[in-house]
Short mmCIF file of C-alpha atoms in Angstrom, two decimals:
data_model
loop_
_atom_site.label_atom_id
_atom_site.label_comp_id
_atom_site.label_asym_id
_atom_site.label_seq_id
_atom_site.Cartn_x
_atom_site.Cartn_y
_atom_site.Cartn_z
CA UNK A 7 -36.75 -59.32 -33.17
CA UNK A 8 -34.55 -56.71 -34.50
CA UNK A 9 -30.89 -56.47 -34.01
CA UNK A 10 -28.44 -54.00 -32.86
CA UNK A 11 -26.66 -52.83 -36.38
CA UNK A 12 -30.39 -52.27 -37.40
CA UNK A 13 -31.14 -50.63 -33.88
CA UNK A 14 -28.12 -48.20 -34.83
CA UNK A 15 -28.81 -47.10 -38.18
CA UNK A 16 -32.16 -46.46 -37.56
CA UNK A 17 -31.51 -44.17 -34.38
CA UNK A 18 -28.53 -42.60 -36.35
CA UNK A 19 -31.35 -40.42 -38.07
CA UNK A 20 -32.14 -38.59 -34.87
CA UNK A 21 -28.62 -37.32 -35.39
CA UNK A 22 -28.99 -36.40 -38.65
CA UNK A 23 -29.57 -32.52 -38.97
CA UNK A 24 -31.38 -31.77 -42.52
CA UNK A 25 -30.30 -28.38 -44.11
CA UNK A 26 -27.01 -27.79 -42.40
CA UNK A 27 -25.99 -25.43 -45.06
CA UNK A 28 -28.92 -22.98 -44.02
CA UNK A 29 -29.88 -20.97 -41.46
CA UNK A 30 -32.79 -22.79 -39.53
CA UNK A 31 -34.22 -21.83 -36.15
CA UNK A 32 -33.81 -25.30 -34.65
CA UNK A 33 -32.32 -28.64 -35.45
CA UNK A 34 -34.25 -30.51 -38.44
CA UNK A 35 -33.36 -34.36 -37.75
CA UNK A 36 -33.65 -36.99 -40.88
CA UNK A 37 -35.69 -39.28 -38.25
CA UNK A 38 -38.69 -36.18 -37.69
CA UNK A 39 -38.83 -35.73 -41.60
CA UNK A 40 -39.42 -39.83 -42.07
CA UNK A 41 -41.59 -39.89 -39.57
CA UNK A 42 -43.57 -36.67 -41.04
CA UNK A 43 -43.73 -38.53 -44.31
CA UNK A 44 -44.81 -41.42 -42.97
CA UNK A 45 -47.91 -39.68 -41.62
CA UNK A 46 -48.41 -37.64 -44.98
CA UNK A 47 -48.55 -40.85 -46.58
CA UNK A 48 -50.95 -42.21 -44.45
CA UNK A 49 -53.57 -39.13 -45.73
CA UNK A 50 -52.57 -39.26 -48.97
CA UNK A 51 -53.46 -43.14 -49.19
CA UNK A 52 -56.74 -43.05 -47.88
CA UNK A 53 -57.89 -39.92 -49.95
CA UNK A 54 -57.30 -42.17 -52.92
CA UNK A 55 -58.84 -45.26 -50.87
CA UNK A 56 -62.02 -43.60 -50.25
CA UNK A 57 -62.52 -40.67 -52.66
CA UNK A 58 -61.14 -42.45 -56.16
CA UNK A 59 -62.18 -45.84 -55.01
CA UNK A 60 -58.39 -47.31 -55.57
CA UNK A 61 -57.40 -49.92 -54.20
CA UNK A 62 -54.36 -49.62 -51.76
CA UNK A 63 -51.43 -52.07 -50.97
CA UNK A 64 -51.30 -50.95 -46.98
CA UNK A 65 -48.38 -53.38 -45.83
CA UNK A 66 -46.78 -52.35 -49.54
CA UNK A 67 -47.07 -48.72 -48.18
CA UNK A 68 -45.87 -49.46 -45.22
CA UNK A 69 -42.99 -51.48 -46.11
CA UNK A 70 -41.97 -49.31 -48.96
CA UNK A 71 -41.49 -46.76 -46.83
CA UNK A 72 -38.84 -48.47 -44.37
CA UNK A 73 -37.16 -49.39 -47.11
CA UNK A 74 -36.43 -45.52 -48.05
CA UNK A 75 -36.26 -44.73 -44.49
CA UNK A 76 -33.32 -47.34 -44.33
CA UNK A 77 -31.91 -46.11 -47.84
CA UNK A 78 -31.97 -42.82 -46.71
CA UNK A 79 -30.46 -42.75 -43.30
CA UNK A 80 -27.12 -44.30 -45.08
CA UNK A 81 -27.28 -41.15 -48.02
CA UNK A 82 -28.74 -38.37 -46.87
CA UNK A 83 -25.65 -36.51 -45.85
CA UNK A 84 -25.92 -35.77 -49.46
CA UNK A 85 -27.42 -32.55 -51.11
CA UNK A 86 -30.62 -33.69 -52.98
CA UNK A 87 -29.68 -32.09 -55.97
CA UNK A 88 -26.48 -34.20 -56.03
CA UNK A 89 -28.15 -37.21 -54.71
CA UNK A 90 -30.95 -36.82 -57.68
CA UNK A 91 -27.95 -36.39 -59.67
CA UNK A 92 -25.84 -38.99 -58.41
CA UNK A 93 -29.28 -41.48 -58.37
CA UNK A 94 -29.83 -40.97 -61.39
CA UNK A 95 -26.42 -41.43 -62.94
CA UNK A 96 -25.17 -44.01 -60.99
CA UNK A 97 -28.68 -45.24 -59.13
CA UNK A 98 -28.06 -49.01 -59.40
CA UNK A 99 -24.19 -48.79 -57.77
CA UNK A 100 -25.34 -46.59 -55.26
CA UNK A 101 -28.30 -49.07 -54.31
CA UNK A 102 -25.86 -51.78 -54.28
CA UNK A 103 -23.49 -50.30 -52.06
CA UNK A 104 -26.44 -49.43 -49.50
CA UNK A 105 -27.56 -52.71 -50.15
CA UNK A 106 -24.11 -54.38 -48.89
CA UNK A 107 -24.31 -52.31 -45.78
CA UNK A 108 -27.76 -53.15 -44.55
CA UNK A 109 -27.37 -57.45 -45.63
CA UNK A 110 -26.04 -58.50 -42.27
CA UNK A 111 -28.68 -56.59 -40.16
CA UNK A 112 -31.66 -57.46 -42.39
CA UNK A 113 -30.86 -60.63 -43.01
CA UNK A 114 -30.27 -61.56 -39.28
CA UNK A 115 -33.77 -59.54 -38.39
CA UNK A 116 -35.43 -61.20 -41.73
CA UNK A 117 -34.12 -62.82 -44.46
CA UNK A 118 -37.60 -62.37 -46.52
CA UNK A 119 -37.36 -58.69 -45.87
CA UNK A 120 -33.89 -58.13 -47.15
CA UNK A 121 -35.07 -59.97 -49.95
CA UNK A 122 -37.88 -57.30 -50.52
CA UNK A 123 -35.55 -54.14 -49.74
CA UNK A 124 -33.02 -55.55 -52.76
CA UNK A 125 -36.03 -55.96 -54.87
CA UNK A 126 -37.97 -52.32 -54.05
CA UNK A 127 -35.24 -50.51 -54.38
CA UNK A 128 -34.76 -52.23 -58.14
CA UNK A 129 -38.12 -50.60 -59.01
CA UNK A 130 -38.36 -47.17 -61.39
CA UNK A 131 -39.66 -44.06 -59.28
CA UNK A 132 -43.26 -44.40 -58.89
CA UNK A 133 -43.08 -47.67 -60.70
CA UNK A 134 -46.45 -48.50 -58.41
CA UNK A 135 -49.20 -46.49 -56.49
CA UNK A 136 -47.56 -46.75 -53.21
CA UNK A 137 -44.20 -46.18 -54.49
CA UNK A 138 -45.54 -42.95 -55.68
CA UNK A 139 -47.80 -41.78 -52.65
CA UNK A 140 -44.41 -42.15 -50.72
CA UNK A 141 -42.60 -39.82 -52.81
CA UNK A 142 -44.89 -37.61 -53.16
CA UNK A 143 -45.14 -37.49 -49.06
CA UNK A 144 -41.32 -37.34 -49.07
CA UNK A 145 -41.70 -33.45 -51.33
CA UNK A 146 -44.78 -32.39 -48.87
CA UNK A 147 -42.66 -32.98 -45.96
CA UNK A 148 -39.60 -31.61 -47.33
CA UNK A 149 -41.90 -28.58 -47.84
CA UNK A 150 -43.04 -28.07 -44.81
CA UNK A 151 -39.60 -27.98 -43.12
CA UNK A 152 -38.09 -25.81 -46.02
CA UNK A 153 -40.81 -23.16 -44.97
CA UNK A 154 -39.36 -22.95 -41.70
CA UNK A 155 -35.98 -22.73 -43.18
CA UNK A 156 -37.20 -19.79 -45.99
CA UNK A 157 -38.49 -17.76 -43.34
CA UNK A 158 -35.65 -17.54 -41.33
CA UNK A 159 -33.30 -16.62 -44.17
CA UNK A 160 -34.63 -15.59 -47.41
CA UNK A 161 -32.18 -13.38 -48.28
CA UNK A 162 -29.31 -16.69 -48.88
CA UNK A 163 -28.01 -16.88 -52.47
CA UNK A 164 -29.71 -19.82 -53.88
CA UNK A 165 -32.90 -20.63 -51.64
CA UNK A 166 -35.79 -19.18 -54.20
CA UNK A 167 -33.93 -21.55 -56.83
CA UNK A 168 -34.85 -24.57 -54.25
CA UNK A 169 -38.27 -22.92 -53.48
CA UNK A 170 -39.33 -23.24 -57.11
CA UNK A 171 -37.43 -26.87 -57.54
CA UNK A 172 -40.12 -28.44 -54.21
CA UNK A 173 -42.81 -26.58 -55.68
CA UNK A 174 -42.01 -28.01 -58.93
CA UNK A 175 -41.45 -31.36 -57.70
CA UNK A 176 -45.14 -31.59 -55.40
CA UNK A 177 -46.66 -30.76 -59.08
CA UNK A 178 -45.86 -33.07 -60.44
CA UNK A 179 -47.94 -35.07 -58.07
CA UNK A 180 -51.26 -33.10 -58.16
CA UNK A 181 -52.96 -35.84 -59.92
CA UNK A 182 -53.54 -37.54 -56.27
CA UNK A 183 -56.58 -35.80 -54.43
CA UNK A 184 -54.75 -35.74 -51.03
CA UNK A 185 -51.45 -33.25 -52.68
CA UNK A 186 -54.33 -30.81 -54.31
CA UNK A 187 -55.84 -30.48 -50.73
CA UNK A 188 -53.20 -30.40 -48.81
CA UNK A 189 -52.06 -27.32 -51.56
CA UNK A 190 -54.47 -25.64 -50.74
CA UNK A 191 -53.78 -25.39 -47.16
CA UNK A 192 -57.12 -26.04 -45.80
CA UNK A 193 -58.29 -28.86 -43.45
CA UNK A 194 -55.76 -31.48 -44.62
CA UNK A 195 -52.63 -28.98 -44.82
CA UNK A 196 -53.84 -27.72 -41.02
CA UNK A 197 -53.86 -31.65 -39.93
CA UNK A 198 -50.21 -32.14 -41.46
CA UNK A 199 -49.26 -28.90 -39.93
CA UNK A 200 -50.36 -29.71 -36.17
CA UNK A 201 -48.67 -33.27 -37.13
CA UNK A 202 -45.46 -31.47 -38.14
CA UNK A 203 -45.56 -29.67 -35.03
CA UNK A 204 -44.55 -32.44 -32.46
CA UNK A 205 -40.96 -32.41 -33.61
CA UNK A 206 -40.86 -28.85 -31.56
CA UNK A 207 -41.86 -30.93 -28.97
CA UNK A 208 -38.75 -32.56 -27.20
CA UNK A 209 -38.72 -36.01 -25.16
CA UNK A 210 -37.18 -35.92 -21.73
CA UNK A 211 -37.77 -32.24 -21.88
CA UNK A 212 -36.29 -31.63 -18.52
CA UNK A 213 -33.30 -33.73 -18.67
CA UNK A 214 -29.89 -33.18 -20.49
CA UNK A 215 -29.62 -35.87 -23.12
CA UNK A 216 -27.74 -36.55 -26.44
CA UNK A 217 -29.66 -36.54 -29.46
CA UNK A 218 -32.04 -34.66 -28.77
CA UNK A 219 -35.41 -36.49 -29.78
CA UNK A 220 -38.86 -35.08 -30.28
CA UNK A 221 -42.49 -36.89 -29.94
CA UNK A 222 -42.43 -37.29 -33.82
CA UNK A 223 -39.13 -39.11 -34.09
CA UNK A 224 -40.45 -41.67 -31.16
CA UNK A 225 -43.86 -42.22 -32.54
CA UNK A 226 -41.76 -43.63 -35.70
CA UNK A 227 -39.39 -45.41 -33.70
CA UNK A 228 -42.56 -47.36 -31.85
CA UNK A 229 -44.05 -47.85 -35.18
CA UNK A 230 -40.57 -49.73 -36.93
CA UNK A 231 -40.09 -52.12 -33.77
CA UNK A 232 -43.97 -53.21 -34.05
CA UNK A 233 -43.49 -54.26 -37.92
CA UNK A 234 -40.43 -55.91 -37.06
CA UNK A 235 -42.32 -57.54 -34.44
CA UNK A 236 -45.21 -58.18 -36.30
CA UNK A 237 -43.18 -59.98 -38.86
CA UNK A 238 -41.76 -62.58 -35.92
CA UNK A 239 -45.21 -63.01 -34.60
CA UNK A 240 -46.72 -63.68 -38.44
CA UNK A 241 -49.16 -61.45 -37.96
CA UNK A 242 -51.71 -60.61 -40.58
CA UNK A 243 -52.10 -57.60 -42.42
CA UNK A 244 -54.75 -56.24 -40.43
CA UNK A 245 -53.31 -56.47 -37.36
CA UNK A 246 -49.41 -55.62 -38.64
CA UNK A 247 -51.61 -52.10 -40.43
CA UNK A 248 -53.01 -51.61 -36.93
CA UNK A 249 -50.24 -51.96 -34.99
CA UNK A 250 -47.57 -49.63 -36.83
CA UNK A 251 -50.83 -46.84 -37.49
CA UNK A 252 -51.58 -47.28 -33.64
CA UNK A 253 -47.81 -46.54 -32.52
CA UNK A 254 -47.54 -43.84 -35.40
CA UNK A 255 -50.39 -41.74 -34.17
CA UNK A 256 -50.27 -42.98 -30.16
CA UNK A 257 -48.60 -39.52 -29.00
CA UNK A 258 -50.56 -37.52 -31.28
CA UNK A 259 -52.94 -36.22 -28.42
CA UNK A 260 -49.62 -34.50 -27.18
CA UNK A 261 -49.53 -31.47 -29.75
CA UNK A 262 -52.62 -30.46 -27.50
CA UNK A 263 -51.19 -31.44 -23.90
CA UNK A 264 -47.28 -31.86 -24.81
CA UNK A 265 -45.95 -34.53 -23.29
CA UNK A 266 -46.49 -34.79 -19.58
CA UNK A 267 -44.07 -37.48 -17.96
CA UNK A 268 -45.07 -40.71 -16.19
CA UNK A 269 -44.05 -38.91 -12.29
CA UNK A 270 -46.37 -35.99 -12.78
CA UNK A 271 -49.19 -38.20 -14.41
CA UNK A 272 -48.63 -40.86 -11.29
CA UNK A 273 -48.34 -38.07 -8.63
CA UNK A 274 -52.23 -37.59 -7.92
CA UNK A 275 -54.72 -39.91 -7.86
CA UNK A 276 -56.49 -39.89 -10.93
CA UNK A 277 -54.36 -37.18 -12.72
CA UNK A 278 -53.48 -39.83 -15.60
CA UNK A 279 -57.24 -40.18 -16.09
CA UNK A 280 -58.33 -36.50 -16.20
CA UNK A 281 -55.26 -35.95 -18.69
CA UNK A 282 -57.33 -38.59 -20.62
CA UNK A 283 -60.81 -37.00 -20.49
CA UNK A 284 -59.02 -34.01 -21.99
CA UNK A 285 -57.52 -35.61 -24.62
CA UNK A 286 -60.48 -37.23 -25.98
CA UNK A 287 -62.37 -33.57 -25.83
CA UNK A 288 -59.69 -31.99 -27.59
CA UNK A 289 -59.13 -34.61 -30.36
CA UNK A 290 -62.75 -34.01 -31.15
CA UNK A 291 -63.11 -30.62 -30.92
CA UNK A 292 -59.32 -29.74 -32.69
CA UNK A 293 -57.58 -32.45 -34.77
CA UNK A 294 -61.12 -34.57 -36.50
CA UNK A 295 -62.61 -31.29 -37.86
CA UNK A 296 -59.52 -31.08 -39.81
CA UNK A 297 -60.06 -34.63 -41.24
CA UNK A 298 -62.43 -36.05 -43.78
CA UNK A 299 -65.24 -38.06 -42.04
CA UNK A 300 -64.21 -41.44 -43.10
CA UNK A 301 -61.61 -41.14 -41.28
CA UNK A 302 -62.85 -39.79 -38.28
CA UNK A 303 -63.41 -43.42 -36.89
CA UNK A 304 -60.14 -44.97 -37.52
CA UNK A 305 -58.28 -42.36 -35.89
CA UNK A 306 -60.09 -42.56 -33.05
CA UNK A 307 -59.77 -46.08 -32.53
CA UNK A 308 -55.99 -45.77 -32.95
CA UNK A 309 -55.57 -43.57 -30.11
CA UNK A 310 -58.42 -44.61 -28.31
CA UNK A 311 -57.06 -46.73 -24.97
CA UNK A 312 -54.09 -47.04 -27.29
CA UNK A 313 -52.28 -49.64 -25.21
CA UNK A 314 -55.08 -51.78 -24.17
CA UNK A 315 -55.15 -55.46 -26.65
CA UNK A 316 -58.47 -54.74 -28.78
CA UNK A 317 -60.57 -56.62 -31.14
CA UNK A 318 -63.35 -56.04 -33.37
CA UNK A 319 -66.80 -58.37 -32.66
CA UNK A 320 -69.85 -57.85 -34.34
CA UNK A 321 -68.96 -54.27 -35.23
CA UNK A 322 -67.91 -53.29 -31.84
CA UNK A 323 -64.66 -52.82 -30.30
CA UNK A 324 -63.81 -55.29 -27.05
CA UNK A 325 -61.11 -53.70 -25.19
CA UNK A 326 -58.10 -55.49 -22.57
CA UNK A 327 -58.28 -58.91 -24.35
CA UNK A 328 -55.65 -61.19 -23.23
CA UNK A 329 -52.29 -61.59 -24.95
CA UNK A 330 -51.68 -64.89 -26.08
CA UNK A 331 -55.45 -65.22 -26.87
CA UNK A 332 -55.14 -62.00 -29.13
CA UNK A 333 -52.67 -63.64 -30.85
CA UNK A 334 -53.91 -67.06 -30.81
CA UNK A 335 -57.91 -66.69 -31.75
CA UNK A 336 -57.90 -63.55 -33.27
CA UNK A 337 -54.87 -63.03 -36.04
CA UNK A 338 -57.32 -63.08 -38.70
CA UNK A 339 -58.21 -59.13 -40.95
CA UNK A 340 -61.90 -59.78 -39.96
CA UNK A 341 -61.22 -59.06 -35.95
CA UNK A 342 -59.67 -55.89 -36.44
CA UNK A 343 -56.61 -56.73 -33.70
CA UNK A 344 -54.31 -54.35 -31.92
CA UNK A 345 -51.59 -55.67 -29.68
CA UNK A 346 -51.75 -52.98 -27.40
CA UNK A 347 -49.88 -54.26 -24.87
CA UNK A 348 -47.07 -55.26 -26.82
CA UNK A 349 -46.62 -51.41 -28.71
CA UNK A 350 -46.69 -50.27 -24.84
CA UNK A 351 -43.48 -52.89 -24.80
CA UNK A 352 -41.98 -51.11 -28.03
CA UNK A 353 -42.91 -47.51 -26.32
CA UNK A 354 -40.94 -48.55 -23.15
CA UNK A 355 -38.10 -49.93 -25.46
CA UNK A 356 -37.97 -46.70 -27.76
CA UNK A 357 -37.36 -44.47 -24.22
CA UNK A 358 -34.90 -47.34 -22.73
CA UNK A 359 -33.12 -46.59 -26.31
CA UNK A 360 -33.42 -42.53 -25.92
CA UNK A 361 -31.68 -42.94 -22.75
CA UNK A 362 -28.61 -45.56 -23.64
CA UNK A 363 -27.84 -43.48 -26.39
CA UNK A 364 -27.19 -40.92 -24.12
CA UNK A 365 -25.42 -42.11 -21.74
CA UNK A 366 -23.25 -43.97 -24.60
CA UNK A 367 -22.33 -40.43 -25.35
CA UNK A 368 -21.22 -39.04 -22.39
CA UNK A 369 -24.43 -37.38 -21.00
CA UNK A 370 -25.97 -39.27 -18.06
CA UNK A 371 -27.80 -37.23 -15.69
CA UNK A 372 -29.86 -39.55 -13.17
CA UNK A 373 -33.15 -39.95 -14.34
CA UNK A 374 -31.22 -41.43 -17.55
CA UNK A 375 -29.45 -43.83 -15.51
CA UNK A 376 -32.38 -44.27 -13.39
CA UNK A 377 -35.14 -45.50 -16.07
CA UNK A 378 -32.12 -47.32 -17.74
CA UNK A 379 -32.26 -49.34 -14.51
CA UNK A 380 -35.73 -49.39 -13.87
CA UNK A 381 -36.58 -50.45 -17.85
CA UNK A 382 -33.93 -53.44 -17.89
CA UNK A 383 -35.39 -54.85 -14.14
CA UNK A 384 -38.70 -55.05 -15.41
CA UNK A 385 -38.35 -56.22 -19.06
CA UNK A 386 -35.15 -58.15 -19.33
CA UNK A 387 -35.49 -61.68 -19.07
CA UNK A 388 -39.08 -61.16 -20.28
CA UNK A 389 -40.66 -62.97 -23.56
CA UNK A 390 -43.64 -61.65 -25.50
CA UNK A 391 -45.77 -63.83 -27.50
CA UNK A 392 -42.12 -65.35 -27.75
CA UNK A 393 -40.58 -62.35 -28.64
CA UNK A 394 -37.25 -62.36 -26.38
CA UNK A 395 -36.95 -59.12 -24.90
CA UNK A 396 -33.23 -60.28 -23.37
CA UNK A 397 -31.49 -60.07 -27.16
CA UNK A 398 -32.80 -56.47 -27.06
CA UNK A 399 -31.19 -55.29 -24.21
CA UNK A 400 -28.04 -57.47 -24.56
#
């Protein structure tokens, strides 16, 4: 499904701190930031979906942004000002370079997706409408940590020069209705905010563990494993749309109840349940109002029984459809389909990943070693949909 080199370099962006040479409150990782923009994007694509009537390229979007996730995690040790620099001057060697380094590990996950990161990253700037949702995503989410970072220390030589360069830059984008909202920090800047707000929140938060990884950075981690997955299984766009939106926003209920682990949830009878009820309050009452109402619905059915295999029939949702039938009678756009089960697979993975790392590294406290343990009994060995879990592990 998707290979270890690949498996690597995407987790390398959890240790990637973002404005080293400032004085920041907390760690800023590369992987929150992509996983931010990601989620930007989303909003900005659907205010010009439904409010200009434009039609949007989802698995382009999608796509488009791995492929600068990818790009990214290999440069960004780089100052941007440098690396526009440096792009600019010497764009097409640098692209080829990054382009060597990530051959073996796309080709081997899928040689008609390398073929589409050589030729994306051979297009101009905002050479199409996705292209240029993304970047403009890329300057709101670079704003939104470099607030955190002027507030700490606006007194270092040099930061209202970058201030002015980010405004400057998200400008240039006002044309597209979801930047002039979001600039006005209203409804849609308050959803990005409480969005933005789950990298404070830390996985494993009791246990000693090396990187450090928050609810953001794992949503995104979920979210790249289902459209690798989705491309084994040849799954249409519906269902590949569904299945990366469902795993980006499946933790989102957690700004509101940070993330309680599986023990406490199991501990009582019908804890995991009331934690549910909650949520669903809470989602209505805090993080719709701050959306427009066409998009109310979607969102909802994203994180609605998030993990449960769904379908859409006659206009209404059928929940805990089998597996293989999901994938057999219903990978068509018209049904709507979410392979719950299988993101709960890619959840499980992303944690069984958050813990190996660690322990790679030296830090291994018990309940690491523990769910290490536990994961590889219970998945290895396993296929889904023919997906073999074993290559994974191995």
């Amino acid at each position: 499904m998707i290979k270890k080199g690949l498996i690597d370099k995407i987790f390398d962006a959890a240790n990637i701190k973002r404005w080293n040479d400032h004085v920041t409150p907390m760690d800023l990782t590369e992987l929150d930031k992509q996983a931010h923009k990601f989620i930007i994007a989303y909003l900005l694509a659907k205010n010009e979906e439904h409010e200009r009537n434009l039609s949007i390229d989802w698995i382009a979007l999608i796509e488009g942004g791995i492929h600068e996730f990818l790009h990214r995690v290999l440069l960004t040790d780089i100052k941007p000002p440098v690396f526009h620099k440096m792009m600019k001057e010497k764009g097409e060697e640098l692209n080829r370079w990054v382009i060597d380094n990530l051959r073996e590990d796309l080709t081997a996950t899928d040689e008609n997706y390398f073929d589409r990161f050589v030729t994306y990253l051979s297009q101009k700037k905002d050479a199409t409408r996705e292209k240029k949702i993304l970047n403009a995503a890329h300057y709101l989410a670079t704003n939104w940590e470099f607030r955190i970072v002027y507030n700490s220390s606006p007194f270092i030589y040099g930061i209202e020069g970058t201030k002015n360069d980010i405004e400057n830059q998200i400008e240039d984008y006002y044309d597209l209705i979801g930047v002039q909202k979001i600039s006005l920090r209203r409804k849609s800047f308050g959803f990005v905010d409480l969005c933005g707000q789950l990298r404070f929140q830390k996985r494993w938060a009791q246990v000693p563990r090396i990187p450090e990884t928050s609810v953001l950075g794992h949503m995104l981690l979920v979210a790249v494993f289902s459209y690798f997955g989705c491309l084994k299984l040849g799954a249409c766009p519906k269902r590949i749309y569904n299945n990366f939106y469902t795993s980006l926003f499946h933790d989102l209920p957690e700004v509101l109840t940070r993330d309680i682990v599986s023990p406490i949830k199991q501990s009582v009878a019908g804890l995991e349940k009331t934690i549910k009820e909650y949520e669903e309050i809470q989602i209505e009452q805090r993080i719709l109002p701050l959306l427009p109402d066409y998009m109310h619905e979607e969102i909802k059915f994203f994180i609605t029984k998030e993990f449960s295999n769904k379908v859409r029939l006659n206009g209404k949702v059928v929940y805990d459809i089998d597996q293989q039938t999901l994938h057999e009678s219903y990978n068509e756009d018209v049904f709507d389909p979410v392979d719950g089960e299988l993101l709960k697979t890619f959840d499980i993975l992303a944690a069984y990943l958050e813990a190996c790392k660690s322990i790679q590294y030296g830090v291994s406290p018990n309940q690491l070693t523990d769910a290490k343990e536990k994961i590889e009994k219970s998945l290895k060995g396993n296929e889904v949909l023919g997906l073999d879990l074993t290559e994974f592990f191995e």
